[in-house]
XYZ file of C-alpha atoms in Angstrom:
420
model
C 261.271 -0.793 241.080
C 263.792 1.793 242.362
C 264.783 4.935 240.412
C 268.063 3.467 239.194
C 266.427 0.362 237.797
C 263.647 2.449 236.197
C 266.266 4.686 234.553
C 268.138 1.638 233.157
C 264.819 0.228 231.833
C 263.954 3.557 230.128
C 267.424 3.763 228.599
C 267.138 0.186 227.192
C 263.647 0.920 225.836
C 264.931 4.138 224.217
C 267.809 2.284 222.578
C 265.422 -0.451 221.361
C 263.018 2.093 219.801
C 265.886 3.957 218.083
C 267.310 0.670 216.788
C 263.859 -0.383 215.530
C 263.350 2.827 213.565
C 266.852 2.651 212.143
C 266.385 -0.858 210.854
C 262.819 -0.112 209.689
C 264.285 2.552 207.423
C 267.188 0.437 206.239
C 265.028 -2.580 205.529
C 262.584 -0.490 203.495
C 265.474 0.958 201.475
C 267.025 -2.488 200.964
C 263.733 -4.180 200.277
C 262.623 -1.568 197.704
C 265.924 -1.017 195.883
C 267.588 -4.449 196.146
C 264.197 -6.164 195.737
C 263.656 -4.215 192.494
C 267.140 -5.171 191.261
C 266.467 -8.815 192.125
C 263.044 -8.771 190.449
C 264.401 -7.235 187.264
C 267.293 -9.735 187.337
C 264.692 -12.511 187.610
C 262.771 -11.146 184.580
C 265.971 -10.902 182.578
C 266.928 -14.442 183.405
C 263.518 -15.617 182.244
C 263.987 -13.689 179.020
C 267.461 -15.023 178.221
C 266.299 -18.507 179.103
C 263.448 -18.286 176.590
C 265.882 -16.957 173.976
C 268.127 -19.967 174.478
C 265.177 -22.356 174.003
C 264.007 -20.485 170.920
C 267.501 -20.251 169.375
C 269.369 -23.478 170.244
C 272.453 -22.347 168.294
C 273.200 -19.898 171.162
C 274.798 -22.873 172.898
C 277.723 -22.608 170.547
C 278.387 -19.138 171.904
C 279.182 -20.472 175.389
C 282.976 -20.344 174.985
C 282.741 -16.732 173.679
C 280.497 -15.828 176.642
C 283.179 -17.399 178.868
C 285.876 -15.197 177.349
C 283.743 -12.111 178.011
C 283.174 -13.144 181.605
C 286.876 -13.662 182.318
C 287.721 -10.352 180.604
C 285.167 -8.417 182.670
C 286.435 -9.847 185.930
C 290.038 -9.172 184.970
C 289.430 -5.559 183.875
C 287.918 -4.608 187.227
C 290.477 -6.557 189.258
C 288.060 -9.222 190.467
C 289.808 -12.198 188.838
C 290.189 -13.849 192.263
C 286.593 -13.248 193.258
C 285.338 -16.125 195.417
C 281.647 -15.684 194.738
C 279.275 -16.433 197.628
C 282.272 -17.342 199.818
C 283.350 -13.653 199.642
C 279.963 -12.549 201.034
C 280.159 -15.122 203.828
C 283.695 -14.066 204.769
C 282.651 -10.413 204.755
C 280.143 -11.095 207.529
C 282.522 -13.289 209.499
C 285.587 -11.082 209.394
C 284.534 -7.645 208.149
C 285.982 -8.063 204.666
C 284.437 -5.772 202.069
C 282.101 -6.869 199.301
C 282.825 -4.323 196.491
C 279.760 -2.728 194.892
C 281.147 -3.621 191.439
C 280.449 -7.281 192.237
C 276.694 -6.738 191.712
C 276.736 -5.729 188.010
C 279.547 -8.179 187.311
C 277.660 -11.201 188.614
C 274.377 -10.103 187.019
C 275.910 -9.768 183.519
C 277.982 -12.939 183.938
C 275.024 -14.996 185.067
C 272.862 -13.704 182.216
C 275.594 -14.683 179.751
C 275.957 -18.118 181.266
C 272.186 -18.759 181.092
C 271.829 -17.243 177.599
C 274.323 -19.690 176.194
C 273.189 -22.758 178.076
C 275.567 -23.113 180.989
C 274.249 -25.307 183.802
C 273.907 -22.901 186.681
C 271.364 -21.465 189.112
C 270.504 -17.965 190.094
C 270.116 -17.777 193.885
C 273.869 -17.963 194.496
C 274.188 -14.920 192.221
C 271.368 -13.267 194.165
C 273.272 -13.677 197.436
C 276.289 -11.956 195.840
C 274.200 -9.120 194.343
C 272.321 -8.539 197.584
C 275.500 -8.715 199.689
C 277.360 -6.243 197.417
C 274.488 -3.788 197.388
C 273.907 -4.162 201.123
C 277.546 -3.393 201.745
C 277.289 -0.336 199.437
C 274.330 1.006 201.437
C 276.247 0.417 204.698
C 279.112 2.592 203.393
C 276.611 5.215 202.232
C 275.042 5.325 205.689
C 278.514 5.310 207.313
C 277.713 2.246 209.405
C 280.329 0.563 211.678
C 281.512 -2.982 211.070
C 278.748 -4.589 213.128
C 275.917 -2.760 211.407
C 277.591 -3.427 208.005
C 277.305 -7.137 208.638
C 273.543 -6.751 209.222
C 273.146 -4.657 206.045
C 274.903 -7.339 204.008
C 272.562 -9.993 205.405
C 269.586 -7.683 204.806
C 270.624 -7.282 201.145
C 271.119 -11.024 200.735
C 267.590 -11.659 202.089
C 265.991 -9.114 199.836
C 267.611 -10.281 196.576
C 267.068 -13.990 197.399
C 263.425 -13.330 198.190
C 262.844 -11.362 194.987
C 264.294 -14.210 192.873
C 262.862 -17.217 194.729
C 259.695 -15.882 196.208
C 260.178 -17.526 199.633
C 260.566 -14.530 201.999
C 260.746 -16.329 205.318
C 263.307 -18.853 204.189
C 265.281 -16.049 202.470
C 265.423 -14.075 205.715
C 266.487 -17.029 207.812
C 269.009 -18.385 205.279
C 271.065 -15.205 205.324
C 271.413 -15.460 209.106
C 271.953 -19.259 209.277
C 274.366 -19.922 206.430
C 277.247 -17.878 207.793
C 278.119 -20.055 210.790
C 276.662 -23.491 211.491
C 275.234 -23.619 214.988
C 274.936 -19.826 215.394
C 272.112 -17.559 214.265
C 272.685 -13.793 213.867
C 269.402 -12.783 215.527
C 270.345 -9.064 215.533
C 269.631 -9.131 211.824
C 266.174 -10.794 212.229
C 263.986 -7.690 211.929
C 265.713 -6.052 208.966
C 266.101 -9.364 207.107
C 262.470 -10.320 207.534
C 261.115 -6.875 206.568
C 263.462 -6.550 203.585
C 262.528 -10.051 202.362
C 258.801 -9.403 202.543
C 259.105 -6.018 200.815
C 261.301 -7.516 198.062
C 258.867 -10.395 197.499
C 255.996 -7.872 197.343
C 257.818 -5.874 194.648
C 258.487 -9.059 192.674
C 254.806 -10.031 192.912
C 253.777 -6.546 191.704
C 255.978 -7.085 188.640
C 254.156 -10.313 187.897
C 256.678 -12.763 189.277
C 255.264 -15.850 190.986
C 256.612 -17.465 194.095
C 258.357 -20.845 193.753
C 255.734 -23.443 194.572
C 255.242 -27.131 193.795
C 252.071 -29.188 194.230
C 252.435 -32.414 196.196
C 249.281 -34.248 195.196
C 249.465 -37.342 197.374
C 250.495 -37.594 201.010
C 250.964 -41.092 202.479
C 250.352 -42.073 206.064
C 253.131 -41.362 208.592
C 253.398 -44.949 209.754
C 256.357 -46.939 211.153
C 256.944 -48.656 207.823
C 256.740 -45.465 205.788
C 258.887 -43.631 208.327
C 261.513 -46.307 208.060
C 261.494 -45.909 204.286
C 262.050 -42.170 204.553
C 264.894 -42.790 207.011
C 266.645 -45.034 204.489
C 266.078 -42.406 201.744
C 267.507 -39.733 204.037
C 270.782 -41.633 204.245
C 270.931 -41.574 200.451
C 270.080 -37.868 200.342
C 272.923 -37.170 202.745
C 275.399 -39.254 200.732
C 274.406 -37.443 197.508
C 274.825 -34.133 199.319
C 278.410 -35.059 200.173
C 278.955 -36.304 196.573
C 277.681 -32.988 195.134
C 280.047 -30.937 197.316
C 282.990 -33.219 196.465
C 282.259 -33.118 192.719
C 281.812 -29.354 192.569
C 284.923 -28.567 194.623
C 286.955 -31.361 193.010
C 286.126 -30.246 189.466
C 287.056 -26.683 190.225
C 290.400 -27.875 191.658
C 291.030 -30.035 188.616
C 290.541 -27.097 186.289
C 292.901 -24.825 188.246
C 295.510 -27.541 188.787
C 295.872 -28.450 185.140
C 294.857 -25.264 183.295
C 296.541 -22.114 184.601
C 295.107 -19.657 182.026
C 291.540 -18.683 182.985
C 290.622 -17.914 179.325
C 291.658 -21.389 178.155
C 289.996 -22.877 181.228
C 286.608 -21.338 180.526
C 286.813 -22.071 176.771
C 287.397 -25.711 177.532
C 284.489 -25.715 180.030
C 282.189 -24.224 177.373
C 283.359 -26.771 174.785
C 282.756 -29.649 177.240
C 279.182 -28.479 177.970
C 278.508 -28.340 174.205
C 279.989 -31.795 173.712
C 278.030 -33.291 176.582
C 274.784 -31.841 175.279
C 275.262 -33.823 172.038
C 276.731 -36.905 173.683
C 273.679 -37.312 175.913
C 271.292 -35.986 173.247
C 269.229 -33.641 175.427
C 268.997 -30.014 176.571
C 267.490 -31.015 179.940
C 270.645 -30.220 181.833
C 271.287 -26.800 180.352
C 270.321 -23.647 182.311
C 268.784 -23.913 185.795
C 266.468 -26.804 184.993
C 263.351 -25.528 186.767
C 261.073 -27.294 184.244
C 262.712 -30.641 184.977
C 262.246 -30.054 188.735
C 258.505 -29.460 188.147
C 258.297 -32.578 186.022
C 259.951 -34.662 188.739
C 256.968 -34.030 191.027
C 254.632 -35.691 188.475
C 256.569 -38.616 186.930
C 259.479 -40.627 188.233
C 262.891 -39.730 186.882
C 265.571 -42.082 185.561
C 268.409 -43.064 187.891
C 271.031 -41.049 185.961
C 269.209 -37.707 185.800
C 270.560 -36.256 189.094
C 274.097 -37.527 188.254
C 274.119 -35.793 184.858
C 272.909 -32.500 186.326
C 275.711 -32.745 188.867
C 278.225 -33.305 186.038
C 276.965 -30.453 183.848
C 276.891 -28.063 186.800
C 280.405 -29.035 187.943
C 281.827 -28.572 184.429
C 280.071 -25.183 184.024
C 280.807 -23.582 187.384
C 284.214 -25.185 187.897
C 285.384 -23.747 184.577
C 284.621 -20.192 185.623
C 281.035 -19.560 184.454
C 278.812 -17.709 186.878
C 275.430 -18.285 188.440
C 274.465 -20.272 191.505
C 274.536 -23.713 192.958
C 271.216 -23.697 194.743
C 268.765 -24.440 191.906
C 271.049 -27.218 190.551
C 271.086 -28.576 194.130
C 267.302 -28.532 194.235
C 267.311 -30.278 190.834
C 269.600 -32.997 192.123
C 267.534 -33.578 195.249
C 264.127 -33.502 193.495
C 265.150 -35.905 190.732
C 266.843 -38.247 193.169
C 263.729 -38.360 195.355
C 261.560 -38.822 192.258
C 263.687 -41.806 191.162
C 263.581 -43.444 194.610
C 259.757 -43.072 194.962
C 258.680 -46.163 192.976
C 261.496 -48.260 194.481
C 260.103 -47.598 198.027
C 256.474 -47.609 196.884
C 255.908 -43.973 197.932
C 254.235 -40.991 196.224
C 256.527 -39.377 193.640
C 255.750 -35.797 194.549
C 256.318 -36.344 198.291
C 259.657 -38.065 197.692
C 260.754 -35.336 195.283
C 259.890 -32.676 197.874
C 261.806 -34.503 200.638
C 264.828 -35.012 198.361
C 264.785 -31.385 197.307
C 265.050 -29.897 200.768
C 267.187 -32.663 202.250
C 269.937 -32.321 199.700
C 269.704 -28.537 200.067
C 270.189 -28.974 203.808
C 273.075 -31.367 203.356
C 275.053 -28.946 201.153
C 274.256 -25.768 203.069
C 274.071 -27.050 206.654
C 270.911 -24.973 207.194
C 268.200 -27.193 208.701
C 265.897 -24.400 209.865
C 265.983 -22.678 206.449
C 265.361 -26.052 204.757
C 262.306 -26.751 206.917
C 260.829 -23.281 206.301
C 261.584 -23.595 202.606
C 259.626 -26.899 202.499
C 256.563 -25.220 204.008
C 256.770 -22.219 201.667
C 257.236 -24.380 198.570
C 255.060 -27.420 199.329
C 252.675 -26.387 202.087
C 252.381 -27.674 205.636
C 250.977 -31.083 204.665
C 254.472 -32.439 203.952
C 256.140 -31.122 207.064
C 256.262 -34.431 209.065
C 258.164 -36.127 206.264
C 260.373 -33.204 205.324
C 261.522 -32.419 208.840
C 262.508 -36.101 209.358
C 264.540 -36.194 206.174
C 266.067 -32.740 206.784
C 267.205 -33.649 210.315
C 268.841 -36.861 209.204
C 270.427 -35.316 206.139
C 271.905 -32.550 208.332
C 273.403 -35.074 210.741
C 274.755 -37.494 208.206
C 276.173 -35.053 205.658
C 279.057 -34.234 207.983
C 280.928 -30.994 207.617
C 280.736 -30.755 203.823
C 279.380 -27.580 202.284
C 278.958 -25.767 199.002
C 280.701 -22.843 200.663
C 284.144 -23.685 202.026
C 284.253 -20.378 203.951
C 281.291 -21.504 206.043
C 282.248 -21.981 209.704
C 281.089 -24.942 211.767
C 280.866 -23.248 215.130
C 279.127 -26.059 217.054
C 279.476 -29.755 216.419
C 276.631 -31.642 214.722
C 277.231 -34.620 217.034
C 277.906 -33.192 220.496
C 277.071 -30.027 222.457
C 280.620 -28.912 221.720
C 282.230 -25.772 220.386
C 284.579 -26.661 217.508
C 284.811 -23.539 215.286
C 286.213 -25.189 212.139
C 285.864 -24.663 208.418
C 283.612 -26.872 206.283
C 285.035 -29.113 203.613
């Protein structure tokens, strides 16, 4: 090795060490602060959820909660806020995620859950983490490239604190932005921040999301064929979920211009549907129904009703997330299909859960890691098969219409187009 080559090597090594220490510091800051915010947010969601169960009359406050949400967003000039799409766009094209988005989405999500709106929490976590990550980037005077990494770092930390799956949380933030491209420069800070955030959540008594799959069938040709057929159905339902969510939102905005009237009507519809169908199973995130779907088979209409309740809630302007409702839809669909195909209920619920998640997010790697973190490695042969097929067959539909499809799902081809 000559002197010039040695000098270049030393310079690269020096840059790598400086970069490592910079991101070590940033990931610790993000993991500690944003992880704490995410953990407290999780505790608050649990508290308001228990209040709603204890006091069922709170459901009638949903239209009032909607008015408060619209008022808050208007008063801080965030009426046109695009939710998680804003965070994705910020990483793609250097748009800013204002710090005020964090308290807004936290309060709005709490109000939605308190009064029984059908919404999740992880979508809110991505917005909170992205907004706080962007705030730290401004505080540290980072350039545009490092700001992108800080936003992803914040997303990973908050998602991990709420869901308790640090590896999937770290990968998801890098994978969801552009299909076919991974932002590996963010790998170290995202992984560290996610683990720190999950550690803080655990210290506060929060448990990781985990489901027990009691029975694993043999991975035979016949059983594999059954899972292939189910994967086609998982992909079709993924498309249906995206179409229903986007279509309902468009219907609201096309026919009701006033956001106050829009959200009041949405709240009234949720109240009406609760009494029409005679159950509270579809209010809130529905985590208890997901857990139940791993034990006993669900009716055919359960996943469809959750889809309807969520579309009416989020399309009308209430806040929260789409991810837990997506997991609900996938788990209950798989649970329903299990006895039809003569397969274990828990295993089918697990496969449905991560397959529909993959279909609506276009994140196969995250989905596979999520399956291992939530169900253990014993299910991985079945989940990877279902995830791969769902990814292929779900086309270019997505929960997030700002998501870019950089490389084709069908050919080794650069296409760089928006999702549906």
